[in-house]
Amino acid sequence: MVRSSNERSRRRRDAQRDLILRAAARLFRDRGVADTGMREIAAAADLSPANLYYYFKGKDEILFYCQDRALDSMLAAVAGAKRGRGSVAARLDGVLRTHVSTLLGEVDGASAHLLVDALPPPLRVRIVAKRDRYERAVRGLVAAGVRSGEFATASPALVTRAMLGALNMTVLWFRPDGAASATDVGRELAQYLVRGLHIHSAA
Amino acid sequence: MVRSSNERSRRRRDAQRDLILRAAARLFRDRGVADTGMREIAAAADLSPANLYYYFKGKDEILFYCQDRALDSMLAAVAGAKRGRGSVAARLDGVLRTHVSTLLGEVDGASAHLLVDALPPPLRVRIVAKRDRYERAVRGLVAAGVRSGEFATASPALVTRAMLGALNMTVLWFRPDGAASATDVGRELAQYLVRGLHIHSAA
DNA sequence: TCGAACTTCGAACCACGGTTCAATTGTAAG
DNA sequence: CTTACAATTGAACCGTGGTTCGAAGTTCGA
């Protein structure tokens, strides 16, 4: 039966691609994109360097899919938050926590925003476009809070970049074997970053 | 007179080193460290690639001095703030603004914290040590605010990293020809980041 | 002017890492 | 068993970019 054979091989192929992407994402997060070689990725995924090129066109494409996956996860979170019904603060808090989980988690590809410029133009524009869409969505959430009177901010765009920047930098110092878990870090950071938006009377 | 000759040549040498470091810092900030070649640095500093090796041992050393200079500038600011007499919030605000100015300014070397891992161990440990000293100083300022009752934070260490992270990420999106100047960005970011520390009653 | 140093440079070197390729093994249908 | 295709691999290729080298140019005191 030809059909089941194609189905099976396609599934195997996808599983291997997924395995490679996970291994690559982990290395990218731990040692940095530039300092991670194809030979290291191959070793981590238990196959030969040459075999990587049967599944991906090259290192660029691997990095591309890592970032693409991570962004999809974040976009889903922010899309859900947009439809939510709680306070804007609570919804934004959830988005930020998901952001950290995606970045630091083992499952999805990390190093999302960092080193986007390492990609060649064709792939870069696609990632940048998606990243901008995400940033705009988060900014929209902040702006919504301002409109509703929950938040007070002179420049939502700048503040949004500050929030995402603080979150993205976690990949540079976070260590899984540390005292704080990824969830802990996300909770604390989100709390602090959202607090800065709230209307308040200084003591 | 031998003395004046040595003096003069030493001064010329230092001036050239400074010129090279400025050019390199600018390129590092604009195009990234990995994507900046020695040939580009040489072109920007108006001398041949080979001549760079008369002034520096290699690319690593150039990057090292860029980061070292930037950290000195930041350390000076935080040291001054520690001796200051105003509110902790005001002093911290000043430190953060200086941080942004140093990072985004034309004078000092940018790309301070980013890509520290690009250095070989011998140089890296020195930079990391100085960077940690700076981070500890900022964290001390935050802790001082908590002790004095100005601030309320569960984890000063985490919040400090968040602040510095938000600041450091500016080098990835800031453009000198944009609407907001480096000073503007520094002011807005510092305001937001310090606000998150303040004791407040949510609306 | 002379000479010894400081400074500069063109050209080549060479290692590293992404990539390619021909050939081998594994798999499943006929 | 055979055949066709998927999967895998060792070995080599090769462009990029940091680096080195020997010589030529420049400065400055004597």
Short mmCIF file of C-alpha atoms (C1' of nucleotides) in Angstrom, two decimals:
data_model
loop_
_atom_site.label_atom_id
_atom_site.label_comp_id
_atom_site.label_asym_id
_atom_site.label_seq_id
_atom_site.Cartn_x
_atom_site.Cartn_y
_atom_site.Cartn_z
CA MET A 1 0.00 0.00 0.00
CA VAL A 2 1.68 3.16 -1.22
CA ARG A 3 -0.43 5.53 0.77
CA SER A 4 0.46 4.25 4.22
CA SER A 5 4.10 4.09 3.29
CA ASN A 6 4.19 7.74 2.35
CA GLU A 7 2.29 8.58 5.47
CA ARG A 8 4.72 6.69 7.65
CA SER A 9 7.86 8.09 6.07
CA ARG A 10 6.45 11.58 6.20
CA ARG A 11 5.75 11.17 9.89
CA ARG A 12 9.26 9.85 10.52
CA ARG A 13 10.68 12.75 8.60
CA ASP A 14 8.72 15.28 10.59
CA ALA A 15 9.72 13.62 13.84
CA GLN A 16 13.38 13.83 12.90
CA ARG A 17 13.03 17.47 11.89
CA ASP A 18 11.43 18.16 15.23
CA LEU A 19 14.21 16.34 17.07
CA ILE A 20 16.86 18.33 15.25
CA LEU A 21 15.12 21.60 15.93
CA ARG A 22 14.88 20.86 19.64
CA ALA A 23 18.56 19.97 19.84
CA ALA A 24 19.55 23.04 17.86
CA ALA A 25 17.33 25.33 19.92
CA ARG A 26 18.88 24.05 23.11
CA LEU A 27 22.39 24.64 21.81
CA PHE A 28 21.51 28.07 20.44
CA ARG A 29 20.18 29.03 23.84
CA ASP A 30 23.09 27.63 25.81
CA ARG A 31 26.10 28.53 23.68
CA GLY A 32 24.77 31.18 21.34
CA VAL A 33 23.94 30.94 17.66
CA ALA A 34 27.32 31.96 16.29
CA ASP A 35 29.23 29.60 18.55
CA THR A 36 27.10 26.59 17.66
CA GLY A 37 28.38 24.58 14.72
CA MET A 38 26.58 22.16 12.47
CA ARG A 39 28.80 19.39 13.81
CA GLU A 40 27.63 20.14 17.34
CA ILE A 41 23.99 20.16 16.32
CA ALA A 42 24.50 16.86 14.53
CA ALA A 43 26.16 15.33 17.58
CA ALA A 44 23.36 16.52 19.84
CA ALA A 45 20.76 15.06 17.49
CA ASP A 46 22.69 11.79 17.07
CA LEU A 47 23.36 11.91 13.36
CA SER A 48 26.11 12.89 11.00
CA PRO A 49 26.69 16.53 10.01
CA ALA A 50 25.97 15.76 6.39
CA ASN A 51 22.66 14.20 7.26
CA LEU A 52 21.37 17.53 8.55
CA TYR A 53 21.24 18.70 4.97
CA TYR A 54 18.76 15.99 4.12
CA TYR A 55 16.29 17.60 6.50
CA PHE A 56 17.19 21.27 6.19
CA LYS A 57 18.68 23.44 3.52
CA GLY A 58 21.30 24.75 5.93
CA LYS A 59 22.03 26.35 9.25
CA ASP A 60 20.03 29.44 8.33
CA GLU A 61 16.90 27.40 7.81
CA ILE A 62 17.34 25.65 11.15
CA LEU A 63 17.66 28.98 12.92
CA PHE A 64 14.69 30.26 10.98
CA TYR A 65 12.39 27.46 12.08
CA CYS A 66 13.54 27.79 15.68
CA GLN A 67 12.55 31.44 15.73
CA ASP A 68 9.40 30.81 13.74
CA ARG A 69 8.17 28.20 16.20
CA ALA A 70 8.90 30.36 19.22
CA LEU A 71 7.08 33.29 17.67
CA ASP A 72 4.06 31.15 16.87
CA SER A 73 3.83 30.16 20.51
CA MET A 74 4.04 33.76 21.65
CA LEU A 75 1.56 34.94 19.04
CA ALA A 76 -0.94 32.37 20.19
CA ALA A 77 -0.62 33.62 23.74
CA VAL A 78 -1.12 37.24 22.82
CA ALA A 79 -4.03 36.40 20.54
CA GLY A 80 -5.74 34.62 23.38
CA ALA A 81 -5.09 37.55 25.69
CA LYS A 82 -6.70 39.92 23.24
CA ARG A 83 -9.92 37.96 23.42
CA GLY A 84 -9.73 37.60 27.21
CA ARG A 85 -12.10 39.25 29.61
CA GLY A 86 -10.09 39.93 32.76
CA SER A 87 -8.25 43.15 33.51
CA VAL A 88 -5.70 44.22 30.96
CA ALA A 89 -3.02 43.87 33.61
CA ALA A 90 -3.88 40.24 34.23
CA ARG A 91 -3.96 39.46 30.53
CA LEU A 92 -0.66 41.20 29.86
CA ASP A 93 0.83 39.36 32.80
CA GLY A 94 -0.12 36.08 31.19
CA VAL A 95 1.43 37.03 27.88
CA LEU A 96 4.71 37.95 29.50
CA ARG A 97 4.81 34.72 31.47
CA THR A 98 4.18 32.68 28.34
CA HIS A 99 6.91 34.63 26.63
CA VAL A 100 9.44 33.60 29.26
CA SER A 101 8.27 30.00 29.28
CA THR A 102 8.65 29.77 25.53
CA LEU A 103 12.09 31.32 25.61
CA LEU A 104 13.44 29.26 28.49
CA GLY A 105 11.49 26.06 27.99
CA GLU A 106 12.95 22.88 26.58
CA VAL A 107 10.22 22.34 24.08
CA ASP A 108 10.20 25.33 21.78
CA GLY A 109 13.08 27.02 20.07
CA ALA A 110 14.76 29.71 22.11
CA SER A 111 16.93 32.64 21.09
CA ALA A 112 13.84 34.10 19.52
CA HIS A 113 14.59 37.73 19.06
CA LEU A 114 18.30 37.74 19.67
CA LEU A 115 20.50 37.71 16.63
CA VAL A 116 17.70 38.00 14.12
CA ASP A 117 20.20 39.81 11.94
CA ALA A 118 22.13 36.56 11.58
CA LEU A 119 19.64 35.47 8.94
CA PRO A 120 19.96 36.21 5.22
CA PRO A 121 17.45 38.80 3.92
CA PRO A 122 14.89 36.38 2.42
CA LEU A 123 14.35 34.56 5.71
CA ARG A 124 14.99 37.58 7.88
CA VAL A 125 12.14 39.62 6.50
CA ARG A 126 9.69 36.85 7.31
CA ILE A 127 10.89 36.57 10.91
CA VAL A 128 11.05 40.32 11.38
CA ALA A 129 7.53 40.66 10.03
CA LYS A 130 6.22 38.06 12.45
CA ARG A 131 8.19 39.54 15.32
CA ASP A 132 6.79 42.97 14.55
CA ARG A 133 3.29 41.55 14.50
CA TYR A 134 3.89 40.14 17.96
CA GLU A 135 5.36 43.38 19.26
CA ARG A 136 2.44 45.34 17.85
CA ALA A 137 0.01 43.00 19.57
CA VAL A 138 1.71 43.46 22.93
CA ARG A 139 1.84 47.20 22.37
CA GLY A 140 -1.85 47.10 21.57
CA LEU A 141 -2.50 45.46 24.89
CA VAL A 142 -0.55 48.18 26.67
CA ALA A 143 -2.40 50.87 24.75
CA ALA A 144 -5.71 49.22 25.64
CA GLY A 145 -4.77 49.47 29.29
CA VAL A 146 -4.00 53.13 28.88
CA ARG A 147 -7.34 53.75 27.18
CA SER A 148 -9.22 51.91 29.88
CA GLY A 149 -7.48 53.95 32.53
CA GLU A 150 -5.63 51.03 34.05
CA PHE A 151 -2.20 52.12 32.85
CA ALA A 152 -0.36 55.41 32.61
CA THR A 153 2.44 55.60 30.08
CA ALA A 154 3.75 58.37 27.91
CA SER A 155 5.17 56.08 25.26
CA PRO A 156 3.63 52.63 24.87
CA ALA A 157 6.02 51.74 22.07
CA LEU A 158 9.13 52.36 24.12
CA VAL A 159 7.75 50.66 27.20
CA THR A 160 6.76 47.62 25.17
CA ARG A 161 10.27 47.31 23.82
CA ALA A 162 11.61 47.64 27.34
CA MET A 163 9.39 44.83 28.56
CA LEU A 164 10.30 42.50 25.73
CA GLY A 165 13.95 43.41 26.09
CA ALA A 166 13.98 42.51 29.76
CA LEU A 167 12.30 39.22 28.93
CA ASN A 168 14.56 38.34 26.03
CA MET A 169 17.73 38.97 27.99
CA THR A 170 16.83 36.16 30.36
CA VAL A 171 18.28 33.66 27.89
CA LEU A 172 21.72 35.14 28.57
CA TRP A 173 21.78 34.50 32.29
CA PHE A 174 19.11 31.93 33.04
CA ARG A 175 20.39 28.49 33.99
CA PRO A 176 17.95 25.57 34.31
CA ASP A 177 19.85 24.21 37.30
CA GLY A 178 19.60 27.49 39.18
CA ALA A 179 17.53 28.27 42.23
CA ALA A 180 14.67 29.87 40.31
CA SER A 181 12.73 27.89 37.73
CA ALA A 182 11.65 29.32 34.40
CA THR A 183 8.14 29.68 35.78
CA ASP A 184 9.42 31.54 38.83
CA VAL A 185 11.41 33.92 36.69
CA GLY A 186 8.45 34.57 34.42
CA ARG A 187 6.12 35.27 37.32
CA GLU A 188 8.50 37.69 39.04
CA LEU A 189 9.46 39.54 35.88
CA ALA A 190 5.89 39.91 34.69
CA GLN A 191 4.84 41.23 38.07
CA TYR A 192 7.57 43.87 38.09
CA LEU A 193 7.10 44.92 34.48
CA VAL A 194 3.32 45.25 34.74
CA ARG A 195 3.63 47.12 38.03
CA GLY A 196 5.57 49.87 36.27
CA LEU A 197 2.57 50.48 34.03
CA HIS A 198 0.00 50.86 36.77
CA ILE A 199 -1.31 54.19 37.83
CA HIS A 200 -0.01 54.77 41.30
CA SER A 201 0.77 57.41 43.86
CA ALA A 202 4.42 57.42 44.81
CA ALA A 203 5.06 56.99 48.50
CA MET B 1 65.79 64.86 23.53
CA VAL B 2 64.66 61.30 24.01
CA ARG B 3 62.02 62.06 26.58
CA SER B 4 59.84 64.32 24.48
CA SER B 5 60.10 61.93 21.56
CA ASN B 6 58.83 59.04 23.61
CA GLU B 7 56.14 61.22 25.06
CA ARG B 8 55.01 62.38 21.67
CA SER B 9 55.01 58.97 20.07
CA ARG B 10 53.20 57.52 23.04
CA ARG B 11 50.56 60.19 22.73
CA ARG B 12 50.18 59.53 19.02
CA ARG B 13 49.90 55.84 19.69
CA ASP B 14 47.21 56.34 22.31
CA ALA B 15 45.32 58.67 20.02
CA GLN B 16 45.31 56.08 17.25
CA ARG B 17 44.20 53.37 19.63
CA ASP B 18 41.36 55.58 20.72
CA LEU B 19 40.40 56.32 17.14
CA ILE B 20 40.34 52.64 16.30
CA LEU B 21 38.28 51.80 19.36
CA ARG B 22 35.69 54.43 18.50
CA ALA B 23 35.37 53.18 14.94
CA ALA B 24 35.14 49.57 16.09
CA ALA B 25 32.58 50.38 18.77
CA ARG B 26 30.40 52.13 16.23
CA LEU B 27 30.53 49.20 13.86
CA PHE B 28 29.93 46.69 16.63
CA ARG B 29 26.85 48.61 17.66
CA ASP B 30 25.48 49.07 14.14
CA ARG B 31 26.24 45.75 12.47
CA GLY B 32 26.93 43.45 15.37
CA VAL B 33 30.21 42.04 16.59
CA ALA B 34 30.20 38.84 14.56
CA ASP B 35 29.32 40.62 11.32
CA THR B 36 32.05 43.21 11.67
CA GLY B 37 35.37 42.23 10.07
CA MET B 38 38.82 43.53 10.72
CA ARG B 39 38.88 44.88 7.18
CA GLU B 40 35.78 46.95 7.92
CA ILE B 41 37.24 48.29 11.14
CA ALA B 42 40.42 49.17 9.31
CA ALA B 43 38.49 50.98 6.58
CA ALA B 44 36.47 52.91 9.14
CA ALA B 45 39.63 53.94 10.96
CA ASP B 46 41.44 54.82 7.72
CA LEU B 47 44.29 52.35 7.89
CA SER B 48 45.22 48.97 6.55
CA PRO B 49 43.94 45.75 8.13
CA ALA B 50 47.48 44.65 8.94
CA ASN B 51 48.17 47.90 10.74
CA LEU B 52 45.48 47.13 13.31
CA TYR B 53 47.80 44.46 14.67
CA TYR B 54 50.41 47.05 15.48
CA TYR B 55 48.00 48.64 17.95
CA PHE B 56 46.09 45.59 19.16
CA LYS B 57 46.83 41.94 19.53
CA GLY B 58 43.70 41.02 17.64
CA LYS B 59 39.97 41.41 17.27
CA ASP B 60 39.37 39.97 20.72
CA GLU B 61 41.45 42.66 22.34
CA ILE B 62 39.61 45.39 20.46
CA LEU B 63 36.28 44.04 21.65
CA PHE B 64 37.68 43.70 25.14
CA TYR B 65 38.71 47.35 25.36
CA CYS B 66 35.36 48.48 23.95
CA GLN B 67 33.52 46.68 26.69
CA ASP B 68 36.04 47.67 29.32
CA ARG B 69 35.65 51.35 28.53
CA ALA B 70 31.88 51.22 28.55
CA LEU B 71 31.88 49.43 31.89
CA ASP B 72 34.24 52.02 33.37
CA SER B 73 31.82 54.74 32.39
CA MET B 74 28.91 52.92 33.96
CA LEU B 75 30.84 52.08 37.09
CA ALA B 76 31.74 55.72 37.55
CA ALA B 77 28.08 56.65 37.35
CA VAL B 78 26.96 54.08 39.87
CA ALA B 79 29.82 54.96 42.21
CA GLY B 80 28.73 58.58 42.15
CA ALA B 81 25.15 57.57 42.79
CA LYS B 82 26.16 55.59 45.83
CA ARG B 83 27.64 58.70 47.39
CA GLY B 84 24.68 60.86 46.36
CA ARG B 85 22.22 62.38 48.79
CA GLY B 86 18.91 62.54 46.94
CA SER B 87 16.23 59.88 47.04
CA VAL B 88 17.29 56.42 45.97
CA ALA B 89 14.84 56.64 43.10
CA ALA B 90 16.44 59.79 41.75
CA ARG B 91 19.92 58.34 42.04
CA LEU B 92 18.94 55.08 40.38
CA ASP B 93 17.25 57.06 37.66
CA GLY B 94 20.53 58.82 36.96
CA VAL B 95 22.46 55.58 36.78
CA LEU B 96 20.05 54.09 34.27
CA ARG B 97 20.16 57.19 32.10
CA THR B 98 23.94 57.17 32.07
CA HIS B 99 23.82 53.49 31.17
CA VAL B 100 21.77 54.23 28.08
CA SER B 101 23.90 57.20 27.11
CA THR B 102 27.04 55.12 27.33
CA LEU B 103 25.54 52.32 25.31
CA LEU B 104 24.04 54.48 22.59
CA GLY B 105 26.50 57.34 22.58
CA GLU B 106 29.14 57.89 19.93
CA VAL B 107 31.99 58.34 22.36
CA ASP B 108 32.22 55.17 24.36
CA GLY B 109 32.24 51.62 23.19
CA ALA B 110 28.83 50.09 22.83
CA SER B 111 27.70 46.47 22.78
CA ALA B 112 28.74 46.32 26.40
CA HIS B 113 27.04 43.29 27.78
CA LEU B 114 25.87 41.64 24.64
CA LEU B 115 28.04 38.88 23.31
CA VAL B 116 30.42 38.80 26.24
CA ASP B 117 30.78 35.12 25.51
CA ALA B 118 32.49 36.02 22.26
CA LEU B 119 35.69 36.61 24.17
CA PRO B 120 38.30 33.94 24.96
CA PRO B 121 38.40 32.88 28.64
CA PRO B 122 41.39 35.01 29.73
CA LEU B 123 39.77 38.26 28.62
CA ARG B 124 36.25 37.13 29.33
CA VAL B 125 36.77 36.57 33.04
CA ARG B 126 38.02 40.12 33.43
CA ILE B 127 35.02 41.61 31.69
CA VAL B 128 32.56 39.37 33.46
CA ALA B 129 34.13 40.29 36.79
CA LYS B 130 33.76 44.00 36.07
CA ARG B 131 30.26 43.54 34.75
CA ASP B 132 29.29 41.64 37.88
CA ARG B 133 30.74 44.41 40.01
CA TYR B 134 28.53 46.87 38.16
CA GLU B 135 25.46 44.70 38.46
CA ARG B 136 26.08 44.24 42.17
CA ALA B 137 26.35 47.98 42.62
CA VAL B 138 23.03 48.59 40.88
CA ARG B 139 21.45 45.79 42.86
CA GLY B 140 22.81 47.42 46.02
CA LEU B 141 21.09 50.63 45.07
CA VAL B 142 17.81 48.79 44.61
CA ALA B 143 18.26 47.01 47.93
CA ALA B 144 18.99 50.33 49.61
CA GLY B 145 15.70 51.64 48.32
CA VAL B 146 13.91 48.62 49.73
CA ARG B 147 15.56 49.12 53.11
CA SER B 148 14.66 52.79 53.20
CA GLY B 149 11.07 51.94 52.40
CA GLU B 150 11.07 53.67 49.03
CA PHE B 151 10.86 50.48 47.00
CA ALA B 152 8.97 47.22 47.30
CA THR B 153 10.46 44.22 45.56
CA ALA B 154 10.52 40.56 46.36
CA SER B 155 13.68 39.84 44.41
CA PRO B 156 16.14 42.70 43.88
CA ALA B 157 18.51 40.47 41.94
CA LEU B 158 15.93 39.49 39.36
CA VAL B 159 14.56 42.99 39.03
CA THR B 160 18.04 44.39 38.57
CA ARG B 161 18.69 41.97 35.74
CA ALA B 162 15.39 42.94 34.20
CA MET B 163 16.29 46.61 34.29
CA LEU B 164 19.74 46.11 32.80
CA GLY B 165 18.29 43.74 30.22
CA ALA B 166 15.75 46.28 29.06
CA LEU B 167 18.51 48.87 28.81
CA ASN B 168 20.96 46.65 26.99
CA MET B 169 18.46 45.61 24.38
CA THR B 170 18.18 49.18 23.18
CA VAL B 171 21.30 48.68 21.07
CA LEU B 172 19.34 46.24 18.92
CA TRP B 173 16.61 48.62 17.87
CA PHE B 174 17.84 52.13 18.56
CA ARG B 175 18.70 54.19 15.52
CA PRO B 176 20.44 57.55 15.87
CA ASP B 177 18.38 59.04 13.05
CA GLY B 178 15.10 58.06 14.67
CA ALA B 179 12.53 60.30 16.28
CA ALA B 180 13.75 59.76 19.83
CA SER B 181 17.30 60.70 20.81
CA ALA B 182 19.46 58.57 23.07
CA THR B 183 18.73 60.97 25.90
CA ASP B 184 15.00 60.72 25.31
CA VAL B 185 15.12 56.95 25.32
CA GLY B 186 17.18 56.91 28.50
CA ARG B 187 14.80 59.26 30.27
CA GLU B 188 11.67 57.35 29.34
CA LEU B 189 13.09 53.94 30.10
CA ALA B 190 14.53 54.99 33.45
CA GLN B 191 11.20 56.52 34.41
CA TYR B 192 9.30 53.36 33.59
CA LEU B 193 11.77 50.98 35.19
CA VAL B 194 12.04 52.95 38.42
CA ARG B 195 8.29 53.34 38.58
CA GLY B 196 7.91 49.59 38.80
CA LEU B 197 9.92 49.59 41.99
CA HIS B 198 7.91 52.20 43.82
CA ILE B 199 5.47 51.32 46.50
CA HIS B 200 2.08 52.12 45.12
CA SER B 201 -1.58 51.44 45.46
CA ALA B 202 -3.02 49.94 42.31
CA ALA B 203 -5.98 51.80 40.91
"C1'" DT C 1 72.47 63.98 5.93
"C1'" DC C 2 72.49 59.64 8.48
"C1'" DG C 3 70.52 55.99 10.98
"C1'" DA C 4 67.55 53.78 14.20
"C1'" DA C 5 63.25 53.71 15.88
"C1'" DC C 6 58.35 53.82 14.97
"C1'" DT C 7 54.65 53.20 11.67
"C1'" DT C 8 52.37 51.45 7.62
"C1'" DC C 9 51.05 48.29 4.08
"C1'" DG C 10 50.21 44.61 0.18
"C1'" DA C 11 50.04 40.08 -0.13
"C1'" DA C 12 49.67 35.80 1.36
"C1'" DC C 13 48.68 32.35 4.90
"C1'" DC C 14 45.73 29.23 7.26
"C1'" DA C 15 42.20 27.52 10.32
"C1'" DC C 16 37.50 27.13 11.02
"C1'" DG C 17 32.98 25.86 9.74
"C1'" DG C 18 29.17 25.54 6.47
"C1'" DT C 19 28.44 22.84 2.67
"C1'" DT C 20 28.54 19.26 -1.10
"C1'" DC C 21 28.96 14.71 -3.15
"C1'" DA C 22 29.49 10.05 -4.34
"C1'" DA C 23 28.77 5.96 -2.26
"C1'" DT C 24 26.65 2.77 1.30
"C1'" DT C 25 23.02 1.03 4.13
"C1'" DG C 26 18.16 0.51 5.50
"C1'" DT C 27 13.30 -0.19 4.21
"C1'" DA C 28 9.22 -1.82 2.14
"C1'" DA C 29 6.54 -2.80 -1.87
"C1'" DG C 30 6.05 -6.18 -5.93
"C1'" DC D 1 14.75 -11.90 -4.26
"C1'" DT D 2 14.72 -7.79 -6.38
"C1'" DT D 3 14.01 -3.25 -7.11
"C1'" DA D 4 13.22 1.47 -6.21
"C1'" DC D 5 13.45 4.92 -3.05
"C1'" DA D 6 14.41 6.89 1.55
"C1'" DA D 7 18.00 7.69 4.81
"C1'" DT D 8 22.70 8.06 6.20
"C1'" DT D 9 27.55 8.80 6.01
"C1'" DG D 10 32.86 9.75 5.57
"C1'" DA D 11 35.53 12.59 3.24
"C1'" DA D 12 36.56 16.40 0.89
"C1'" DC D 13 35.56 21.07 -0.76
"C1'" DC D 14 35.87 25.97 -0.38
"C1'" DG D 15 34.72 30.75 0.92
"C1'" DT D 16 35.23 33.71 4.65
"C1'" DG D 17 37.85 36.25 7.81
"C1'" DG D 18 41.37 36.64 11.38
"C1'" DT D 19 46.11 36.73 11.27
"C1'" DT D 20 51.13 36.91 9.89
"C1'" DC D 21 55.23 38.41 7.34
"C1'" DG D 22 58.72 40.89 5.07
"C1'" DA D 23 59.56 45.08 3.22
"C1'" DA D 24 58.82 49.94 2.37
"C1'" DG D 25 57.76 54.53 4.18
"C1'" DT D 26 58.03 58.04 7.94
"C1'" DT D 27 59.75 60.53 11.90
"C1'" DC D 28 63.22 62.59 14.71
"C1'" DG D 29 67.36 63.21 17.31
"C1'" DA D 30 72.42 63.58 16.40
#
